[in-house]
Coordinates of C-alpha atoms and ligand atoms in Angstrom, one line a residue:
X1 CA 85.8 -4.8 50.1
X2 CA 89.2 -5.0 51.8
X3 CA 90.9 -2.3 53.8
X4 CA 94.2 -0.6 52.9
X5 CA 96.5 1.6 54.9
X6 CA 99.9 3.3 54.3
X7 CA 102.4 5.4 56.2
X8 CA 105.4 7.5 55.2
X9 CA 107.2 9.4 58.0
X10 CA 109.9 8.9 60.6
X11 CA 108.2 6.6 63.1
X12 CA 108.5 2.8 63.0
X13 CA 105.6 2.0 60.7
X14 CA 104.7 -1.6 61.7
X15 CA 102.6 -0.6 64.7
X16 CA 101.0 2.2 62.8
X17 CA 100.0 -0.2 60.0
X18 CA 98.7 -2.8 62.4
X19 CA 96.7 -0.3 64.3
X20 CA 95.2 1.1 61.1
X21 CA 94.4 -2.5 59.9
X22 CA 92.7 -3.2 63.3
X23 CA 90.3 -0.3 62.7
X24 CA 89.7 -1.6 59.1
X25 CA 89.3 -5.2 59.9
X26 CA 85.5 -4.8 59.6
X27 CA 86.0 -4.4 55.9
X28 CA 87.4 -7.9 55.5
X29 CA 89.1 -10.4 57.7
X30 CA 90.2 -13.5 55.8
X31 CA 93.9 -12.6 55.5
X32 CA 96.1 -9.6 56.1
X33 CA 99.6 -8.4 55.3
X34 CA 102.2 -5.6 55.4
X35 CA 105.1 -4.4 53.2
X36 CA 107.7 -2.3 54.9
X37 CA 110.9 -0.8 53.4
X38 CA 113.6 -1.9 55.8
X39 CA 116.6 -0.1 54.3
X40 CA 117.7 -3.0 52.0
X41 CA 114.5 -4.0 50.4
X42 CA 110.8 -4.6 51.0
X43 CA 109.9 -6.9 53.9
X44 CA 106.5 -8.6 53.3
X45 CA 104.6 -10.4 56.0
X46 CA 101.3 -12.1 55.3
X47 CA 99.0 -14.3 57.2
X48 CA 95.7 -16.1 56.6
X49 CA 92.8 -15.5 59.0
X50 CA 92.2 -12.8 61.5
X51 CA 94.6 -9.9 62.0
X52 CA 96.1 -11.5 65.2
X53 CA 97.9 -14.0 63.0
X54 CA 99.6 -11.2 61.1
X55 CA 100.3 -9.5 64.4
X56 CA 102.1 -12.6 65.6
X57 CA 104.1 -12.9 62.4
X58 CA 105.2 -9.3 62.7
X59 CA 106.0 -9.7 66.4
X60 CA 108.3 -12.5 65.5
X61 CA 110.0 -10.9 62.5
X62 CA 110.0 -7.3 63.8
X63 CA 110.4 -5.6 60.5
X64 CA 112.1 -2.2 60.8
X65 CA 111.2 0.8 58.7
X66 CA 109.2 4.0 58.5
X67 CA 107.5 3.6 55.1
X68 CA 105.0 0.9 54.4
X69 CA 101.6 -0.3 53.3
X70 CA 99.1 -2.8 54.8
X71 CA 96.0 -4.7 53.8
X72 CA 93.1 -6.7 55.3
X73 CA 91.3 -8.8 52.8
X74 CA 87.8 -9.9 51.9
X75 CA 88.3 -12.4 49.1
X76 CA 86.8 -11.6 45.7
X77 CA 89.3 -13.3 43.3
X78 CA 91.0 -16.3 44.7
X79 CA 90.3 -18.1 48.0
X80 CA 91.7 -16.8 51.3
X81 CA 95.3 -18.1 51.4
X82 CA 98.7 -16.7 52.1
X83 CA 99.6 -16.5 48.4
X84 CA 96.4 -14.6 47.6
X85 CA 96.9 -12.2 50.6
X86 CA 98.2 -8.7 49.9
X87 CA 100.6 -7.0 49.6
X88 CA 101.8 -8.5 46.3
X89 CA 105.5 -8.0 45.8
X90 CA 106.7 -8.2 42.2
X91 CA 110.4 -7.2 41.7
X92 CA 110.8 -4.0 43.7
X93 CA 107.2 -3.1 43.8
X94 CA 104.6 -3.9 46.5
X95 CA 100.9 -3.3 46.0
X96 CA 97.8 -3.3 48.1
X97 CA 94.4 -3.0 46.5
X98 CA 90.7 -2.7 47.4
X99 CA 88.3 -3.3 44.5
X100 CA 88.0 -5.4 41.4
X101 CA 90.0 -5.2 38.2
X102 CA 87.4 -6.1 35.6
X103 CA 89.8 -6.9 32.7
X104 CA 92.3 -8.9 34.8
X105 CA 91.9 -12.1 32.8
X106 CA 92.8 -10.4 29.6
X107 CA 95.7 -8.6 31.3
X108 CA 96.9 -11.9 32.9
X109 CA 96.9 -13.7 29.5
X110 CA 99.0 -10.9 28.0
X111 CA 101.5 -10.9 30.9
X112 CA 101.9 -14.7 30.7
X113 CA 102.4 -14.4 27.0
X114 CA 105.3 -12.0 27.7
X115 CA 106.8 -14.5 30.2
X116 CA 105.5 -13.3 33.5
X117 CA 105.2 -15.8 36.3
X118 CA 101.9 -15.2 38.1
X119 CA 101.6 -17.0 41.4
X120 CA 98.3 -15.9 42.9
X121 CA 94.7 -16.0 41.7
X122 CA 94.2 -12.3 42.4
X123 CA 93.5 -9.4 40.1
X124 CA 95.9 -7.3 42.3
X125 CA 99.0 -9.3 41.4
X126 CA 98.3 -8.4 37.7
X127 CA 98.5 -4.7 38.6
X128 CA 101.8 -5.2 40.5
X129 CA 103.2 -6.9 37.4
X130 CA 102.1 -4.0 35.2
X131 CA 103.8 -1.5 37.5
X132 CA 106.9 -3.5 37.9
X133 CA 107.3 -3.9 34.2
X134 CA 107.4 -0.2 33.7
X135 CA 109.8 0.3 36.6
X136 CA 112.2 -2.2 35.1
X137 CA 111.9 -0.3 31.8
X138 CA 113.2 2.8 33.7
X139 CA 110.0 4.6 34.7
X140 CA 109.8 6.3 38.1
X141 CA 107.2 4.8 40.4
X142 CA 104.6 7.6 39.8
X143 CA 104.9 7.2 36.0
X144 CA 104.8 3.5 36.3
X145 CA 101.6 3.5 38.3
X146 CA 100.0 6.0 36.0
X147 CA 101.0 3.9 33.0
X148 CA 99.7 0.7 34.5
X149 CA 96.4 2.2 35.5
X150 CA 96.0 3.2 31.8
X151 CA 95.6 -0.5 31.0
X152 CA 93.3 -1.3 33.9
X153 CA 89.5 -1.2 34.0
X154 CA 87.5 -1.5 37.2
X155 CA 87.4 -0.4 40.8
X156 CA 90.4 0.3 42.8
X157 CA 92.0 2.0 45.8
X158 CA 95.7 1.2 45.5
X159 CA 98.8 2.0 47.6
X160 CA 102.2 1.2 46.0
X161 CA 105.6 1.1 47.6
X162 CA 108.8 0.8 45.5
X163 CA 112.2 -0.2 46.9
X164 CA 113.8 2.1 44.3
X165 CA 112.0 5.2 45.7
X166 CA 111.5 4.3 49.4
X167 CA 110.6 7.8 50.6
X168 CA 107.2 7.9 49.0
X169 CA 104.0 6.0 48.4
X170 CA 101.9 6.3 45.3
X171 CA 98.2 5.9 45.8
X172 CA 95.3 6.0 43.3
X173 CA 91.5 5.7 43.4
X174 CA 88.6 4.8 41.2
X175 CA 85.3 3.8 42.7
X176 CA 86.8 2.4 46.0
X177 CA 87.3 4.7 49.0
X178 CA 90.6 6.3 49.9
X179 CA 91.4 8.9 52.4
X180 CA 94.7 10.7 52.8
X181 CA 95.9 12.1 56.1
X182 CA 98.6 14.7 56.8
X183 CA 100.6 15.0 59.9
X184 CA 103.8 16.9 61.0
X185 CA 106.5 15.3 58.8
X186 CA 104.3 12.3 57.9
X187 CA 101.5 11.3 55.6
X188 CA 99.0 8.4 55.7
X189 CA 96.4 6.8 53.5
X190 CA 93.5 4.5 54.5
X191 CA 90.2 3.1 53.4
X192 CA 88.3 5.2 55.9
X193 CA 88.6 8.0 58.4
X194 CA 88.8 5.9 61.7
X195 CA 91.9 4.1 60.4
X196 CA 93.8 7.4 60.5
X197 CA 92.0 9.2 63.4
X198 CA 94.6 8.4 66.1
X199 CA 97.3 10.1 64.0
X200 CA 95.7 13.0 62.3
X201 CA 92.4 14.8 61.8
X202 CA 93.6 16.6 58.6
X203 CA 92.3 14.6 55.8
X204 CA 91.9 14.8 52.0
X205 CA 89.4 12.7 50.1
X206 CA 90.8 11.5 46.9
X207 CA 88.3 11.6 44.0
X208 CA 87.8 8.9 41.3
X209 CA 90.4 9.2 38.6
X210 CA 93.0 10.8 40.8
X211 CA 96.3 9.6 42.2
X212 CA 98.7 11.1 44.8
X213 CA 102.3 10.9 45.8
X214 CA 102.6 10.8 49.6
X215 CA 105.8 12.1 51.1
X216 CA 106.7 13.2 54.7
X217 CA 104.1 15.9 55.5
X218 CA 103.0 16.2 51.9
X219 CA 100.4 14.8 49.4
X220 CA 100.8 15.8 45.7
X221 CA 97.6 15.1 43.9
X222 CA 97.1 14.7 40.1
X223 CA 94.6 13.3 37.8
X224 CA 95.4 10.0 36.1
X225 CA 96.1 12.1 33.0
X226 CA 98.7 14.1 34.9
X227 CA 97.0 17.4 35.6
X228 CA 97.7 19.0 39.0
X229 CA 94.9 19.0 41.5
X230 CA 94.8 21.5 44.4
X231 CA 92.8 20.3 47.4
X232 CA 93.3 21.5 51.0
X233 CA 92.8 19.0 53.8
X234 CA 89.5 19.0 55.7
X235 CA 89.5 18.9 59.5
X236 CA 87.5 15.9 60.8
X237 CA 85.9 16.4 64.2
X238 CA 85.5 12.7 65.1
X239 CA 87.6 11.8 68.1
X240 CA 89.6 8.6 68.2
X241 CA 87.7 7.6 71.4
X242 CA 84.5 7.6 69.3
X243 CA 86.0 4.6 67.5
X244 CA 86.9 2.6 70.6
X245 CA 84.8 0.1 72.5
X246 CA 84.5 2.2 75.7
X247 CA 84.3 -0.7 78.0
X248 CA 81.5 -2.6 76.1
X249 CA 82.2 -6.2 75.1
X250 CA 81.5 -5.5 71.5
X251 CA 81.3 -2.5 69.2
X252 CA 77.8 -3.5 68.3
X253 CA 76.6 -3.3 72.0
X254 CA 78.4 0.0 72.4
X255 CA 76.8 1.4 69.2
X256 CA 73.4 0.2 70.4
X257 CA 73.8 2.2 73.6
X258 CA 75.2 5.2 71.7
X259 CA 72.0 5.7 70.0
X260 CA 70.6 8.4 72.3
X261 CA 73.8 10.4 71.8
X262 CA 73.9 9.8 68.1
X263 CA 70.2 11.0 67.9
X264 CA 71.0 14.1 69.9
X265 CA 73.9 14.9 67.5
X266 CA 71.8 14.2 64.4
X267 CA 68.9 16.4 65.6
X268 CA 71.1 19.2 66.9
X269 CA 70.8 22.4 65.0
X270 CA 68.0 21.0 62.9
X271 CA 65.0 21.2 65.2
X272 CA 63.9 24.8 65.4
X273 CA 61.9 24.6 68.6
X274 CA 61.5 28.4 68.9
X275 CA 59.6 28.6 65.6
X276 CA 58.3 25.0 65.6
X277 CA 59.9 24.1 62.4
X278 CA 62.8 22.1 60.8
X279 CA 65.8 24.2 59.6
X280 CA 69.4 23.9 58.6
X281 CA 69.0 20.7 56.5
X282 CA 71.8 20.4 53.9
X283 CA 69.5 19.2 51.3
X284 CA 70.1 21.7 48.5
X285 CA 66.4 22.3 48.0
X286 CA 64.6 25.6 48.2
X287 CA 61.0 25.9 49.4
X288 CA 60.0 26.3 45.8
X289 CA 61.9 23.1 44.9
X290 CA 60.0 21.3 47.7
X291 CA 56.7 22.3 46.1
X292 CA 57.8 21.1 42.7
X293 CA 58.8 17.5 43.7
X294 CA 56.4 15.1 41.9
X295 CA 57.7 11.9 43.4
X296 CA 60.4 10.7 45.8
X297 CA 62.4 7.6 45.0
X298 CA 64.3 6.0 48.0
X299 CA 67.2 3.7 47.1
X300 CA 69.3 1.7 49.5
X301 CA 70.6 -1.7 50.5
X302 CA 70.3 -3.9 53.6
X303 CA 69.6 -2.1 56.8
X304 CA 69.6 1.3 55.0
X305 CA 66.9 -0.2 52.8
X306 CA 64.7 -0.8 55.8
X307 CA 65.3 2.8 56.9
X308 CA 64.3 3.8 53.4
X309 CA 61.1 1.7 53.6
X310 CA 60.2 3.5 56.8
X311 CA 61.0 6.7 55.0
X312 CA 58.4 6.0 52.4
X313 CA 55.7 5.8 55.1
X314 CA 57.0 9.0 56.6
X315 CA 57.1 10.9 53.4
X316 CA 53.7 9.8 52.2
X317 CA 52.1 10.3 55.6
X318 CA 53.6 13.7 56.5
X319 CA 54.4 15.3 53.1
X320 CA 51.7 13.7 51.0
X321 CA 54.2 13.1 48.2
X322 CA 54.1 9.7 46.4
X323 CA 57.2 7.8 47.4
X324 CA 58.7 4.6 46.0
X325 CA 61.4 2.6 47.7
X326 CA 63.7 0.2 45.9
X327 CA 66.6 -2.1 46.6
X328 CA 69.5 -0.3 44.9
X329 CA 70.9 -3.3 43.2
X330 CA 67.5 -3.9 41.5
X331 CA 67.1 -0.4 40.3
X332 CA 69.6 -0.2 37.5
X333 CA 68.8 -3.4 35.7
X334 CA 65.2 -2.5 35.0
X335 CA 65.5 0.6 33.0
X336 CA 63.6 2.8 35.5
X337 CA 61.3 5.5 34.4
X338 CA 62.6 8.5 36.3
X339 CA 63.6 12.0 35.5
X340 CA 63.3 15.7 36.3
X341 CA 60.6 16.2 38.8
X342 CA 61.7 13.1 40.7
X343 CA 63.8 13.4 43.9
X344 CA 66.0 10.4 44.6
X345 CA 67.1 9.9 48.2
X346 CA 70.1 7.5 48.4
X347 CA 70.4 6.2 51.9
X348 CA 73.7 4.6 53.0
X349 CA 75.8 4.4 56.2
X350 CA 79.1 4.1 54.5
X351 CA 78.4 6.2 51.5
X352 CA 80.5 3.7 49.6
X353 CA 78.0 0.9 48.8
X354 CA 78.5 0.3 45.2
X355 CA 75.0 -0.8 44.4
X356 CA 73.6 2.4 45.9
X357 CA 76.3 4.5 44.2
X358 CA 75.5 3.1 40.8
X359 CA 71.8 3.5 41.3
X360 CA 72.2 7.1 42.4
X361 CA 74.4 7.9 39.4
X362 CA 71.9 6.2 37.1
X363 CA 69.0 8.3 38.5
X364 CA 71.1 11.5 38.2
X365 CA 72.0 10.7 34.6
X366 CA 68.3 10.5 33.8
X367 CA 67.7 14.0 35.2
X368 CA 66.5 13.3 38.7
X369 CA 67.9 15.3 41.6
X370 CA 69.9 13.1 44.1
X371 CA 70.0 13.7 47.8
X372 CA 72.3 11.5 49.8
X373 CA 71.5 10.5 53.4
X374 CA 74.9 9.2 54.5
X375 CA 77.0 8.9 57.7
X376 CA 80.6 9.0 56.3
X377 CA 81.5 12.5 55.3
X378 CA 83.1 12.9 51.9
X379 CA 82.3 9.4 50.8
X380 CA 81.5 8.5 47.2
X381 CA 77.6 8.7 47.3
X382 CA 77.4 12.3 48.7
X383 CA 80.1 13.3 46.2
X384 CA 78.1 11.9 43.4
X385 CA 74.8 13.4 44.7
X386 CA 73.5 17.0 44.3
X387 CA 73.4 17.4 48.1
X388 CA 74.4 15.5 51.2
X389 CA 72.3 15.4 54.3
X390 CA 74.6 13.7 56.9
X391 CA 73.6 11.6 59.9
X392 CA 75.9 12.4 62.8
X393 CA 76.1 8.9 64.3
X394 CA 80.0 8.9 64.4
X395 CA 82.0 6.0 63.2
X396 CA 80.1 2.7 63.1
X397 CA 82.5 -0.2 63.5
X398 CA 80.2 -3.2 64.1
X399 CA 79.3 -4.8 60.8
X400 CA 75.6 -5.0 62.0
X401 CA 74.3 -1.5 61.6
X402 CA 72.4 -0.1 64.6
X403 CA 73.0 3.6 65.4
X404 CA 73.2 4.5 61.7
X405 CA 69.8 2.9 61.2
X406 CA 68.0 5.1 63.8
X407 CA 69.9 8.3 62.7
X408 CA 68.9 7.5 59.1
X409 CA 65.3 7.4 60.4
X410 CA 65.8 10.7 62.1
X411 CA 67.0 12.4 58.8
X412 CA 64.1 10.8 56.9
X413 CA 61.6 12.1 59.5
X414 CA 63.1 15.6 59.6
X415 CA 63.1 15.7 55.8
X416 CA 59.4 14.5 55.7
X417 CA 58.3 17.2 58.2
X418 CA 60.3 19.9 56.3
X419 CA 58.7 18.8 53.0
X420 CA 55.2 18.5 54.5
X421 CA 55.4 22.0 56.0
X422 CA 56.6 23.5 52.7
X423 CA 54.0 21.8 50.6
X424 CA 51.2 22.7 53.0
X425 CA 50.5 19.1 54.0
X426 CA 51.3 20.0 57.6
X427 CA 50.1 23.2 59.3
X428 CA 52.1 25.2 61.8
X429 CA 50.6 23.5 64.9
X430 CA 51.2 20.0 63.5
X431 CA 54.8 20.8 62.6
X432 CA 55.4 22.3 66.0
X433 CA 54.0 19.3 67.8
X434 CA 56.2 16.9 65.6
X435 CA 59.3 19.0 66.4
X436 CA 58.6 18.9 70.1
X437 CA 58.0 15.1 70.0
X438 CA 61.2 14.6 68.0
X439 CA 63.2 16.5 70.6
X440 CA 62.2 13.9 73.2
X441 CA 63.6 11.0 71.1
X442 CA 67.1 10.8 72.7
X443 CA 65.6 10.7 76.1
X444 CA 62.9 8.1 75.1
X445 CA 65.5 5.9 73.4
X446 CA 67.7 6.0 76.5
X447 CA 64.7 4.9 78.7
X448 CA 63.9 2.0 76.3
X449 CA 67.5 0.8 76.2
X450 CA 67.9 0.8 80.0
X451 CA 64.4 -0.4 80.7
X452 CA 64.4 -3.4 78.4
X453 CA 68.0 -4.5 78.3
X454 CA 67.9 -7.1 81.0
X455 CA 64.5 -8.5 80.0
X456 CA 65.6 -8.8 76.4
X457 CA 68.8 -10.5 77.5
X458 CA 66.7 -13.1 79.5
X459 CA 64.5 -13.7 76.5
X460 CA 67.4 -14.2 74.2
X461 CA 68.8 -16.7 76.6
X462 CA 65.5 -18.5 76.8
X463 CA 65.0 -18.7 73.1
X464 CA 68.5 -18.8 71.8
X465 CA 68.3 -22.5 70.8
X466 CA 65.4 -21.7 68.3
X467 CA 66.3 -22.7 64.7
X468 CA 63.8 -20.4 63.1
X469 CA 62.4 -17.0 64.3
X470 CA 59.6 -14.9 62.8
X471 CA 59.3 -11.2 63.1
X472 CA 55.9 -9.6 62.3
X473 CA 54.8 -6.0 61.9
X474 CA 52.3 -3.9 59.9
X475 CA 52.6 -0.4 58.5
X476 CA 55.6 1.4 59.9
X477 CA 56.4 -1.7 62.0
X478 CA 56.8 -3.9 58.8
X479 CA 60.3 -2.5 57.9
X480 CA 61.3 -2.9 61.6
X481 CA 60.2 -6.5 61.5
X482 CA 62.5 -7.0 58.4
X483 CA 65.3 -5.2 60.2
X484 CA 64.9 -7.4 63.3
X485 CA 65.1 -10.5 61.2
X486 CA 68.2 -9.2 59.3
X487 CA 70.0 -8.4 62.5
X488 CA 69.4 -11.8 63.9
X489 CA 70.4 -13.6 60.7
X490 CA 73.6 -11.7 60.2
X491 CA 75.2 -11.9 63.6
X492 CA 73.7 -15.2 65.1
X493 CA 73.3 -17.2 61.9
X494 CA 69.8 -18.2 63.0
X495 CA 67.2 -18.4 60.2
X496 CA 64.9 -15.5 60.7
X497 CA 62.2 -14.0 58.5
X498 CA 60.4 -10.7 58.7
X499 CA 56.9 -10.5 57.4
X500 CA 54.1 -8.0 57.0
X501 CA 51.8 -9.4 59.7
X502 CA 48.8 -9.5 57.4
X503 CA 50.8 -11.6 54.9
X504 CA 51.4 -14.4 57.4
X505 CA 48.2 -16.2 56.7
X506 CA 49.2 -16.3 53.0
X507 CA 52.0 -18.8 53.6
X508 CA 54.4 -18.3 56.4
X509 CA 51.9 -19.4 59.0
X510 CA 52.8 -22.9 57.9
X511 CA 56.2 -22.5 59.5
X512 CA 54.7 -21.9 62.9
X513 CA 54.8 -24.5 65.7
X514 CA 55.7 -24.6 69.3
X515 CA 59.5 -24.4 68.5
X516 CA 59.2 -21.0 66.7
X517 CA 59.5 -17.8 68.6
X518 CA 57.4 -15.1 66.9
X519 CA 58.3 -11.5 67.7
X520 CA 55.3 -9.3 67.0
X521 CA 55.5 -5.5 66.8
X522 CA 52.2 -4.2 67.9
X523 CA 52.5 -0.7 69.3
X524 CA 49.3 1.4 69.6
X525 CA 49.2 2.7 66.1
X526 CA 46.6 2.7 63.2
X527 CA 47.4 -1.0 62.5
X528 CA 47.2 -2.1 66.1
X529 CA 43.9 -4.1 66.0
X530 CA 44.8 -6.1 63.0
X531 CA 48.2 -6.9 64.2
X532 CA 46.7 -8.1 67.5
X533 CA 44.6 -10.5 65.5
X534 CA 47.7 -11.8 63.7
X535 CA 49.4 -12.2 67.1
X536 CA 46.5 -14.3 68.3
X537 CA 46.6 -16.4 65.1
X538 CA 50.3 -17.2 65.8
X539 CA 49.5 -18.1 69.4
X540 CA 46.7 -20.4 68.3
X541 CA 49.3 -22.3 66.3
X542 CA 51.4 -22.7 69.5
X543 CA 54.1 -20.2 68.6
X544 CA 56.0 -18.7 71.5
X545 CA 54.8 -15.1 71.1
X546 CA 57.0 -12.2 72.2
X547 CA 55.2 -8.9 71.8
X548 CA 56.8 -5.4 71.6
X549 CA 53.9 -3.3 72.6
X550 CA 52.9 0.0 74.2
X551 CA 53.2 0.4 78.0
X552 CA 50.1 -0.5 79.8
X553 CA 48.5 -2.6 77.0
X554 CA 46.7 -5.2 79.1
X555 CA 45.1 -6.8 76.1
X556 CA 48.5 -7.7 74.6
X557 CA 49.8 -8.7 78.1
X558 CA 47.0 -11.3 78.4
X559 CA 47.8 -12.9 75.0
X560 CA 51.5 -12.8 74.6
X561 CA 53.9 -15.2 76.3
X562 CA 56.4 -12.4 76.8
X563 CA 56.0 -8.6 76.7
X564 CA 58.5 -5.9 76.0
X565 CA 57.0 -2.5 76.6
X566 CA 57.9 0.8 75.0
X567 CA 56.5 4.2 76.0
X568 CA 53.4 5.5 74.1
X569 CA 54.6 7.8 71.3
X570 CA 53.0 9.1 68.1
X571 CA 53.0 6.6 65.2
X572 CA 55.9 8.3 63.4
X573 CA 58.2 7.8 66.3
X574 CA 57.4 4.1 67.1
X575 CA 60.1 2.7 64.7
X576 CA 62.8 4.5 66.7
X577 CA 61.8 2.7 69.8
X578 CA 60.5 -0.7 68.7
X579 CA 63.8 -1.4 66.8
X580 CA 65.9 -1.1 70.0
X581 CA 64.7 -4.3 71.8
X582 CA 65.2 -6.1 68.4
X583 CA 68.8 -5.0 68.1
X584 CA 69.4 -6.1 71.7
X585 CA 67.7 -9.4 71.1
X586 CA 69.9 -10.3 68.1
X587 CA 73.0 -9.1 70.0
X588 CA 72.3 -11.3 73.1
X589 CA 71.3 -14.4 71.0
X590 CA 74.6 -14.0 69.1
X591 CA 76.6 -13.4 72.3
X592 CA 75.1 -16.5 73.9
X593 CA 76.0 -18.5 70.8
X594 CA 79.5 -17.1 71.0
X595 CA 79.6 -15.9 67.4
X596 CA 81.9 -13.1 66.2
X597 CA 79.4 -10.3 66.8
X598 CA 81.4 -7.5 65.3
X599 CA 82.7 -9.3 62.3
X600 CA 80.2 -12.0 61.3
X601 CA 81.3 -14.6 58.9
X602 CA 81.1 -13.8 55.1
X603 CA 80.1 -10.2 55.7
X604 CA 81.9 -6.9 55.3
X605 CA 81.0 -3.5 56.7
X606 CA 81.2 -1.8 53.4
X607 CA 80.2 -3.6 50.2
X608 CA 82.0 -2.1 47.3
X609 CA 81.3 -4.9 44.8
X610 CA 78.1 -5.4 42.8
Ligands
LIG1 O1 76.8 1.4 54.1 P1 75.4 1.1 53.7 O2 74.3 1.6 54.6 O3 75.1 1.5 52.3 O4 75.3 -0.5 53.7 C1 74.2 -1.2 53.2 C2 74.2 -2.6 53.7 O5 75.4 -3.3 53.3 C3 74.2 -2.7 55.3 O6 73.2 -2.0 55.8 C4 74.2 -4.1 55.7 O7 73.0 -4.7 55.4 C5 74.5 -4.2 57.2 N1 75.4 -5.2 57.5 C6 73.3 -4.4 58.1 O8 73.5 -4.5 59.4

């Protein structure tokens, strides 16, 4: 994980580096550091813990200089400590790194044999030694980095500063994200777009196996082998304000409330209401391709996996194509039977999740076509895929994914309708009706958020002492139950489980007693009657039952202890609405507990390790 940032220009770079690191802190927050060329040498400041500790150190030391690099860390090799924090300064060379150097132990042994003193437990320090060695032998910094990377195996996004050539930074990338930004007389690098947004919107995405020399207003890109690469900057239309908290206490709460807007942006230009169809999907498939698909494989992790699970229901229901969903990290290891005729849909907010990236590449290498449903433009998964169908949720900063989940659902629904229409599983009237209903989603979501917010906050307050919480749902509500449990676990550290409601009697029912709140998703859908029976079974075991049900459902009102109502919508739209009170519930429980909602312990926003 980790976040890196770099600046070369004429402004004082300490505030720019700190600002970039603040925006990257979601990627890791166990220590942070900066290296700035101050005219005489490289000034390194490092601090363990949250970024405010580094901020304090910099405030005291006030390093001066207009070229520098910074890092926020999520430990992979070596515990969080100052000595393991980046940047690593060896001789005249400072390095920040995101990724894992797989052969670091062998390289470490070789360096020690040659007399190097290695002070940290990190793989990054090894790279710094390899570069420094070459600089001491007379190589310029670009050649030294190129040479060192020739010895290294693994994943990296690196930024390197040398006191011998203080007007430039050298950066390189392999399997970890790195974005370059260009401004008037200045250049930047960062692990993602929001880190650079306040300074420039002109960005270049470095590809794997490439490096670049950043100088004032200029980025010279080459392959690791030294071949020149021409790549013009892309203009990014996210505004910096989209990455601020906008008055909300936490990014997560802001992002929950942004969902109607994110939905509008994601549906815009894709719902053809005039002709009652879906159009303009960047999915790289012709109508004929759509008819030729034999099976859809959905691959994802975490919350995106729950979206993919919902996608399976949508694809089978609306397009009548067999669909399989799999946790990306499990896919590769089992030698999957997949090939031409299969369409793989890789779902990811960040587009950088290594498990999903590897699974998508594996599927592609076996002849399947890969479609990426991703939020971050130009990230690794869409680059590895045959086509990218972006959600337009804007930057998601809270580690707990919310608006990206519902916009992933939107893309999966649009794709299913498009596919169903092309394959003749949906006729013109059915398609038109679906399109009309989808167009109402932003408005419906806004109503649910405003209408349930206070009630859910009260419930969260009432039940926030519970040590265990169950979430139950059937059919399309099953993945939503899983998602509700994941949200609660990750930000409030409360033990929560999501179950298929019908599975409860096969074991989990033993967990139930009067201390366990059970949230039951029972909207009016094809599974309603059976879910209601499960709700009653939970109540009979003295659970505190909170039902998320359709407005006006008197039957549920009579049985449940608490009722959160959502408007009546067609089955395919229920997940978009039922998930909203669950997101709010986990948020308020966590907030009452006083946990670090946006940066929960042990987690990172983007998981670029296997
Ligand atoms: O960026 P991705 O969607 O590929 O990330 C996948 C998971 O790491 C992510 O959804 C994770 O589970 C979130 N923290 C959930 O809120």
